[in-house]
PDB file of C-alpha atoms in Angstrom:
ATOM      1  CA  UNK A   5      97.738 -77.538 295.552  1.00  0.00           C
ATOM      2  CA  UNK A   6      99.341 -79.417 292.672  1.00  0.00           C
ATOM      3  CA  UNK A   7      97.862 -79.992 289.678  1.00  0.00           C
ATOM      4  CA  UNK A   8      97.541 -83.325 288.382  1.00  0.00           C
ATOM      5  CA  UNK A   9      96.072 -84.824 285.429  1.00  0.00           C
ATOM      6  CA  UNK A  10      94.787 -88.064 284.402  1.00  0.00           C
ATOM      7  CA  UNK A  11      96.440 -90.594 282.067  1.00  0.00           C
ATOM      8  CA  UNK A  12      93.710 -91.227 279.513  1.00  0.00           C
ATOM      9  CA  UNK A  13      93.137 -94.785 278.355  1.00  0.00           C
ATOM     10  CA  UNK A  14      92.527 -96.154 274.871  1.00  0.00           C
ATOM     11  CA  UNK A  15      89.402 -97.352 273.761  1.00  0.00           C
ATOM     12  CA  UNK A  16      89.856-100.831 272.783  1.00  0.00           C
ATOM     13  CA  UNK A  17      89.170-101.771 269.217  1.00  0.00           C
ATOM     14  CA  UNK A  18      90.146-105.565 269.485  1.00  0.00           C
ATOM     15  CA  UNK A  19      86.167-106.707 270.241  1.00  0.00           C
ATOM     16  CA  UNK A  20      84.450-104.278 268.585  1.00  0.00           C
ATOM     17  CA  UNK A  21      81.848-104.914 265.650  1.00  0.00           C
ATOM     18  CA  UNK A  22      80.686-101.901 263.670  1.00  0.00           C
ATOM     19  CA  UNK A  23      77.902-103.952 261.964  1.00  0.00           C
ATOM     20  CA  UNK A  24      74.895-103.108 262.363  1.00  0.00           C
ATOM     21  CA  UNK A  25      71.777-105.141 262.646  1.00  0.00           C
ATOM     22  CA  UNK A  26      69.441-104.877 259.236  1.00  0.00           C
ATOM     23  CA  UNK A  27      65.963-106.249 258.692  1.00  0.00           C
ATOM     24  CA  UNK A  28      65.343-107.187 254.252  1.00  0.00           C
ATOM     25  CA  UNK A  29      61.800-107.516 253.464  1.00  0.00           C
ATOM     26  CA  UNK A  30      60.831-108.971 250.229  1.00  0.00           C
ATOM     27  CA  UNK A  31      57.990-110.136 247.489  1.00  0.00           C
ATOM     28  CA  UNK A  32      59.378-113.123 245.009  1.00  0.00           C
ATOM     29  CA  UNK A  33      57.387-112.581 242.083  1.00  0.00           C
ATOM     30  CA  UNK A  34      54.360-114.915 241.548  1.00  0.00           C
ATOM     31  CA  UNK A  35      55.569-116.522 238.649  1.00  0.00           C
ATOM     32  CA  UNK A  36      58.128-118.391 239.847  1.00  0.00           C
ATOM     33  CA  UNK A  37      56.994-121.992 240.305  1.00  0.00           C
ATOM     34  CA  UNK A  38      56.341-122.556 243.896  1.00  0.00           C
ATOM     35  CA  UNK A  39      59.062-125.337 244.355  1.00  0.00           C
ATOM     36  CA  UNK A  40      61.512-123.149 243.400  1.00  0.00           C
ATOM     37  CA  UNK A  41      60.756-120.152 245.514  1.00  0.00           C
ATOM     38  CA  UNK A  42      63.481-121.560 248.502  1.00  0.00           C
ATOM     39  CA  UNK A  43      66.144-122.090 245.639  1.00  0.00           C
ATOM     40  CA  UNK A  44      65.810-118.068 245.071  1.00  0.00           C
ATOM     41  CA  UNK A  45      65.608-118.036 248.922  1.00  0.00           C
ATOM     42  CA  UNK A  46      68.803-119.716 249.394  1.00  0.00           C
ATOM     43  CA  UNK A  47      70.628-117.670 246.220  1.00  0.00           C
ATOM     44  CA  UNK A  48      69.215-114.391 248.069  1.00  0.00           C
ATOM     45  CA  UNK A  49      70.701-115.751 251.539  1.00  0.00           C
ATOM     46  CA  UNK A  50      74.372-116.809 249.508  1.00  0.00           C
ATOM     47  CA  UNK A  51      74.286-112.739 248.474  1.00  0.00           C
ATOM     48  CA  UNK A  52      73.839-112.071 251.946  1.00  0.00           C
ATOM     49  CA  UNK A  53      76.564-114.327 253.704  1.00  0.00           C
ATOM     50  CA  UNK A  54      79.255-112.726 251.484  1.00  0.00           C
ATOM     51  CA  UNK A  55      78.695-109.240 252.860  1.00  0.00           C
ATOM     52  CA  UNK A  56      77.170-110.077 256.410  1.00  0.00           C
ATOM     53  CA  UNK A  57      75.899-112.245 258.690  1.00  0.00           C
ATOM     54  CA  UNK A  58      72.194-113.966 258.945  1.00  0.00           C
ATOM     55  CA  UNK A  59      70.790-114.276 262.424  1.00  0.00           C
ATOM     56  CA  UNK A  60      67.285-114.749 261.467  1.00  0.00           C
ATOM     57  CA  UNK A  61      64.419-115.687 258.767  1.00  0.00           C
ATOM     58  CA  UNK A  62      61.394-115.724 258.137  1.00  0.00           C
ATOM     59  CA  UNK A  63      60.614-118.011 254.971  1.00  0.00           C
ATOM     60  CA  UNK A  64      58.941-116.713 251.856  1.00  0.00           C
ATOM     61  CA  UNK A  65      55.352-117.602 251.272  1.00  0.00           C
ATOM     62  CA  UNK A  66      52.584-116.768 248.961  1.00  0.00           C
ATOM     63  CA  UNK A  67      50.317-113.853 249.733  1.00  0.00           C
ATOM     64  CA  UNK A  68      48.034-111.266 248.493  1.00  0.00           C
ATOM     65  CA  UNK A  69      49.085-108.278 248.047  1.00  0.00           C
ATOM     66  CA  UNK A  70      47.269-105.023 249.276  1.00  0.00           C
ATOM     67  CA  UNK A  71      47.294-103.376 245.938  1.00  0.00           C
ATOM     68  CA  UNK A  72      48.851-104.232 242.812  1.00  0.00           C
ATOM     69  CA  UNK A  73      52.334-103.812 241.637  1.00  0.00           C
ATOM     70  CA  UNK A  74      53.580-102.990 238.472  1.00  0.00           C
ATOM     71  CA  UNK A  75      57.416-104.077 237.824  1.00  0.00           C
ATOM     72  CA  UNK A  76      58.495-104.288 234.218  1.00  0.00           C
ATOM     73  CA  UNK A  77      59.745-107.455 232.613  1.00  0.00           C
ATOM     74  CA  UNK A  78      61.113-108.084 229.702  1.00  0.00           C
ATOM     75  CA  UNK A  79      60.084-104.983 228.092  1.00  0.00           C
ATOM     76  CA  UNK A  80      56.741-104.905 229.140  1.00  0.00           C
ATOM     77  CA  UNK A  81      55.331-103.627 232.357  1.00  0.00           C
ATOM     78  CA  UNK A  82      53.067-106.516 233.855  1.00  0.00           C
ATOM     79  CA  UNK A  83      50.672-106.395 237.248  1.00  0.00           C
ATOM     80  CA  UNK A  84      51.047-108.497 240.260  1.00  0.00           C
ATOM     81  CA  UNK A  85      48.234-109.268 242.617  1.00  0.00           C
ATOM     82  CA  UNK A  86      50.608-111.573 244.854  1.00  0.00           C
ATOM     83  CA  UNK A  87      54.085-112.110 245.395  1.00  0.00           C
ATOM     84  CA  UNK A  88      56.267-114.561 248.256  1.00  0.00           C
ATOM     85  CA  UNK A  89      57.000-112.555 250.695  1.00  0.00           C
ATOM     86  CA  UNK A  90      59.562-113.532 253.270  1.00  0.00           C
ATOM     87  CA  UNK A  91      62.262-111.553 255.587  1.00  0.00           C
ATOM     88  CA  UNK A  92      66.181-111.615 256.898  1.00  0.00           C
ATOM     89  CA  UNK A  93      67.501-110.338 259.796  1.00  0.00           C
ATOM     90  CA  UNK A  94      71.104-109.408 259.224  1.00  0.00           C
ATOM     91  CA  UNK A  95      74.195-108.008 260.344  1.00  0.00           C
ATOM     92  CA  UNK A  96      76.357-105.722 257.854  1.00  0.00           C
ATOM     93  CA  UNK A  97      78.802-102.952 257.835  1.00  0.00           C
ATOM     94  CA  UNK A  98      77.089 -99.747 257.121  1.00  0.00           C
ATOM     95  CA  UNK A  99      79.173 -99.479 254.066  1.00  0.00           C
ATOM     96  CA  UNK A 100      78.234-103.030 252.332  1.00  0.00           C
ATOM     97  CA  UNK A 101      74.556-101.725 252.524  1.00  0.00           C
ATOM     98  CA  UNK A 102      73.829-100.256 248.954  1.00  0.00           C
ATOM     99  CA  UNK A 103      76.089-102.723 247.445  1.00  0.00           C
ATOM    100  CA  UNK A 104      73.865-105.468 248.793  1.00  0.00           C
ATOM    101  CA  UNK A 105      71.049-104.160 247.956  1.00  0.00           C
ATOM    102  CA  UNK A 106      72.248-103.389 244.230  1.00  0.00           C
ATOM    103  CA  UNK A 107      72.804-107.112 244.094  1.00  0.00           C
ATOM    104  CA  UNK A 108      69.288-107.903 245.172  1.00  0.00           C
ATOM    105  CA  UNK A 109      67.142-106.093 243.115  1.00  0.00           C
ATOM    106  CA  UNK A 110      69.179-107.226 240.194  1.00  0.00           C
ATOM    107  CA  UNK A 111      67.723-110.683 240.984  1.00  0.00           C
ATOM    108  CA  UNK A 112      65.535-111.580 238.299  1.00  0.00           C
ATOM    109  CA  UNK A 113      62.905-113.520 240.352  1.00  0.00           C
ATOM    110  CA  UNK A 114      62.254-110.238 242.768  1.00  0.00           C
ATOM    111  CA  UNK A 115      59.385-108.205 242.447  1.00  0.00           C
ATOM    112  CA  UNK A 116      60.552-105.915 245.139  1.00  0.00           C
ATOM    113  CA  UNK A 117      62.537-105.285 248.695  1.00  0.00           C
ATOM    114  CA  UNK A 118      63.416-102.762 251.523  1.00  0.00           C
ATOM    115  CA  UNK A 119      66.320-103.332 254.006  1.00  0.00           C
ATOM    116  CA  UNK A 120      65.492-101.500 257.161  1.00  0.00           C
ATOM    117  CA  UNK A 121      67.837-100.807 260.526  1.00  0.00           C
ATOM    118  CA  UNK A 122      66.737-102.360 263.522  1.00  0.00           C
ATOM    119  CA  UNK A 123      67.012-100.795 266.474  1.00  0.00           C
ATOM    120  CA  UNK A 124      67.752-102.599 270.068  1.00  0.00           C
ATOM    121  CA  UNK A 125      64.196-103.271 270.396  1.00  0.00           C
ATOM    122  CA  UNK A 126      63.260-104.554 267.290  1.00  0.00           C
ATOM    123  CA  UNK A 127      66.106-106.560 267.008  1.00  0.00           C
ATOM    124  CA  UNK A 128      65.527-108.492 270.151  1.00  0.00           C
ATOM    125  CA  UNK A 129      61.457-108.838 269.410  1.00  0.00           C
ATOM    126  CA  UNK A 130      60.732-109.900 265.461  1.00  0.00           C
ATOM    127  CA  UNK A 131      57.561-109.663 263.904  1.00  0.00           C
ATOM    128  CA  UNK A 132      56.944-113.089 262.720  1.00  0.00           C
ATOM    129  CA  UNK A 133      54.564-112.380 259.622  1.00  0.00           C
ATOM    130  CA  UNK A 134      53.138-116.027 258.339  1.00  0.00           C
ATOM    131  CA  UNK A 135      52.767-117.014 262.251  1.00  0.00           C
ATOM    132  CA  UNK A 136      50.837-114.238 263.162  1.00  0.00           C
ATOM    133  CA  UNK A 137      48.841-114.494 260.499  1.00  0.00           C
ATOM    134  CA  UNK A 138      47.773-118.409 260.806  1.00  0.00           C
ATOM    135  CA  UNK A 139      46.948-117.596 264.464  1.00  0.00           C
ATOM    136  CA  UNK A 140      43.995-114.854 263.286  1.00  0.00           C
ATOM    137  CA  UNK A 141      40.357-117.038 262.850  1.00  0.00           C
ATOM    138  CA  UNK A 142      38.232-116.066 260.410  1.00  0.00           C
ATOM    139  CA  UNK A 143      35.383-115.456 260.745  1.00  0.00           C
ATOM    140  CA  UNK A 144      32.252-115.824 258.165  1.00  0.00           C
ATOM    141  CA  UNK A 145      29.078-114.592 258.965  1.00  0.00           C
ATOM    142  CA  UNK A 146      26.675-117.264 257.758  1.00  0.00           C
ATOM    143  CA  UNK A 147      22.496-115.839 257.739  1.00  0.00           C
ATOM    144  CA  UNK A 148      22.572-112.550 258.837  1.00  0.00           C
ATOM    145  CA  UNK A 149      19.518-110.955 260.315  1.00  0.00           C
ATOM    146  CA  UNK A 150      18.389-107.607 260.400  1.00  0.00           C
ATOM    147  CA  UNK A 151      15.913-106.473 263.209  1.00  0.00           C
ATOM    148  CA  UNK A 152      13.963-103.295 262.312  1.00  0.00           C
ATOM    149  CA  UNK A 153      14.185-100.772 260.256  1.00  0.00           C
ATOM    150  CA  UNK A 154      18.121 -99.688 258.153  1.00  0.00           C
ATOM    151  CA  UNK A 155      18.267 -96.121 257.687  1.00  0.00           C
ATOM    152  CA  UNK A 156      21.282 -94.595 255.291  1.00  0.00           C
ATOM    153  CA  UNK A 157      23.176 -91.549 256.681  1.00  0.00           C
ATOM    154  CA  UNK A 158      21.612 -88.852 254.118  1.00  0.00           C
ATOM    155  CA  UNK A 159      18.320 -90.122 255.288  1.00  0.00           C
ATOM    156  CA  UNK A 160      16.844 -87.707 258.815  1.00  0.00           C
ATOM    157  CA  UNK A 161      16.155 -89.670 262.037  1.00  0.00           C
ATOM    158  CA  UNK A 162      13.055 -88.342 263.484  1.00  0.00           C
ATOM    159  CA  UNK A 163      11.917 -88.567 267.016  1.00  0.00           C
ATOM    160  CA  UNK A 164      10.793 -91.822 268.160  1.00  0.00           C
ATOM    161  CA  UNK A 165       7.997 -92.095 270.469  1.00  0.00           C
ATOM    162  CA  UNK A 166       7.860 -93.895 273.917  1.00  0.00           C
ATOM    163  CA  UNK A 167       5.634 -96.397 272.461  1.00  0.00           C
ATOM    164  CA  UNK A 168       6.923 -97.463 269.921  1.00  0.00           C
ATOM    165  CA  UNK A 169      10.254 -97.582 271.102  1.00  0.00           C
ATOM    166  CA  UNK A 170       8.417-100.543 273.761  1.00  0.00           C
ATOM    167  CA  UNK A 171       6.810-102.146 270.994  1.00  0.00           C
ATOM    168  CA  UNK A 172       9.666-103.094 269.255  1.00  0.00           C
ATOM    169  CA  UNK A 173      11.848-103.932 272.345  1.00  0.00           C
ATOM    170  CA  UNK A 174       8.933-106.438 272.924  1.00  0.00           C
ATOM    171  CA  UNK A 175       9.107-107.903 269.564  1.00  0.00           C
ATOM    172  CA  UNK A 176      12.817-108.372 269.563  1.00  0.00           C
ATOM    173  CA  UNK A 177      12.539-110.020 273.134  1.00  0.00           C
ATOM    174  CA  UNK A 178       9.928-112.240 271.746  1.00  0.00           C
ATOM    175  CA  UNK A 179      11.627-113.218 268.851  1.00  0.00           C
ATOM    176  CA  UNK A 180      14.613-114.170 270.666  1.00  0.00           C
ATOM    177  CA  UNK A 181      12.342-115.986 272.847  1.00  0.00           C
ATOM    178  CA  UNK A 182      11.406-118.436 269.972  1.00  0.00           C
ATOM    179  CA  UNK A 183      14.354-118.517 269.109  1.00  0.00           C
TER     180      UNK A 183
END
């Protein structure tokens, strides 16, 4: 038998994107005025569209923050309780990455930011932040009663006897019979 080989065939390069897909979350600083927080939007969107590509957004609004941060200004470290937060989907060469993000942070109006790489999943299924969040009710609990008797952990639960324990399951039936 012969021996044959194979002619091997070139990858083509002509459609191929070596972006990759990037998610930048970030906090505006609370002290810019509130109608200017999309002008710092857009300005942080122009830095993007030189390097990459947007496919997504969501826009900044105000929040509070889960602890404080401290980002110095102007010589003097100062405390933020809130910030704008908002998020862009992008896509950018691997290489344009740090240089982006240089340009960022250098922005005078962010408190802070983290660019993240998506993978196929998360790319395809965004967390939408501000719209998940309107869609939780809150609650308030208005007149709260306590039935019986509140012990603390350090205190010792001691045996409870049969009737007791039926007196006060008639007393709460009762009372929710008034009720």
């Amino acid at each position: 038998m012969s021996k044959s080989t194979m002619p091997t065939t070139e990858a083509s390069t002509e459609n191929f994107d070596e972006r990759n897909a990037y998610e930048l979350a970030f906090h505006i600083l609370p002290t810019v005025v509130e109608g200017e927080v999309n002008s710092v939007f857009d300005t942080l969107k122009a830095h993007i569209t030189q390097m990459g590509e947007i496919f997504d957004e969501e826009k900044p609004e105000r929040v509070e923050l889960a602890y404080p941060i401290v980002k110095s200004a102007e010589g003097k470290n100062r405390k933020y309780a809130s910030a704008y937060f908002g998020w862009v989907r992008l896509s950018l060469n691997a290489d344009k990455v740090a240089e982006l993000l240089e340009e960022i942070n250098a922005m005078p109006e962010m408190l802070r930011s983290i660019m993240v790489k998506l993978t196929a999943f998360e790319e395809a299924h965004p967390y939408r932040f501000h719209e998940n969040r309107k869609s939780h009710k809150m609650v308030e609990v208005v007149d709260e009663e306590v039935v019986g008797e509140v012990r603390t952990e350090d205190e010792e639960g001691g045996e409870v006897s049969d009737e007791a324990l039926e007196e006060s399951l008639e007393k709460i039936a009762h009372d929710e019979e008034v009720k």
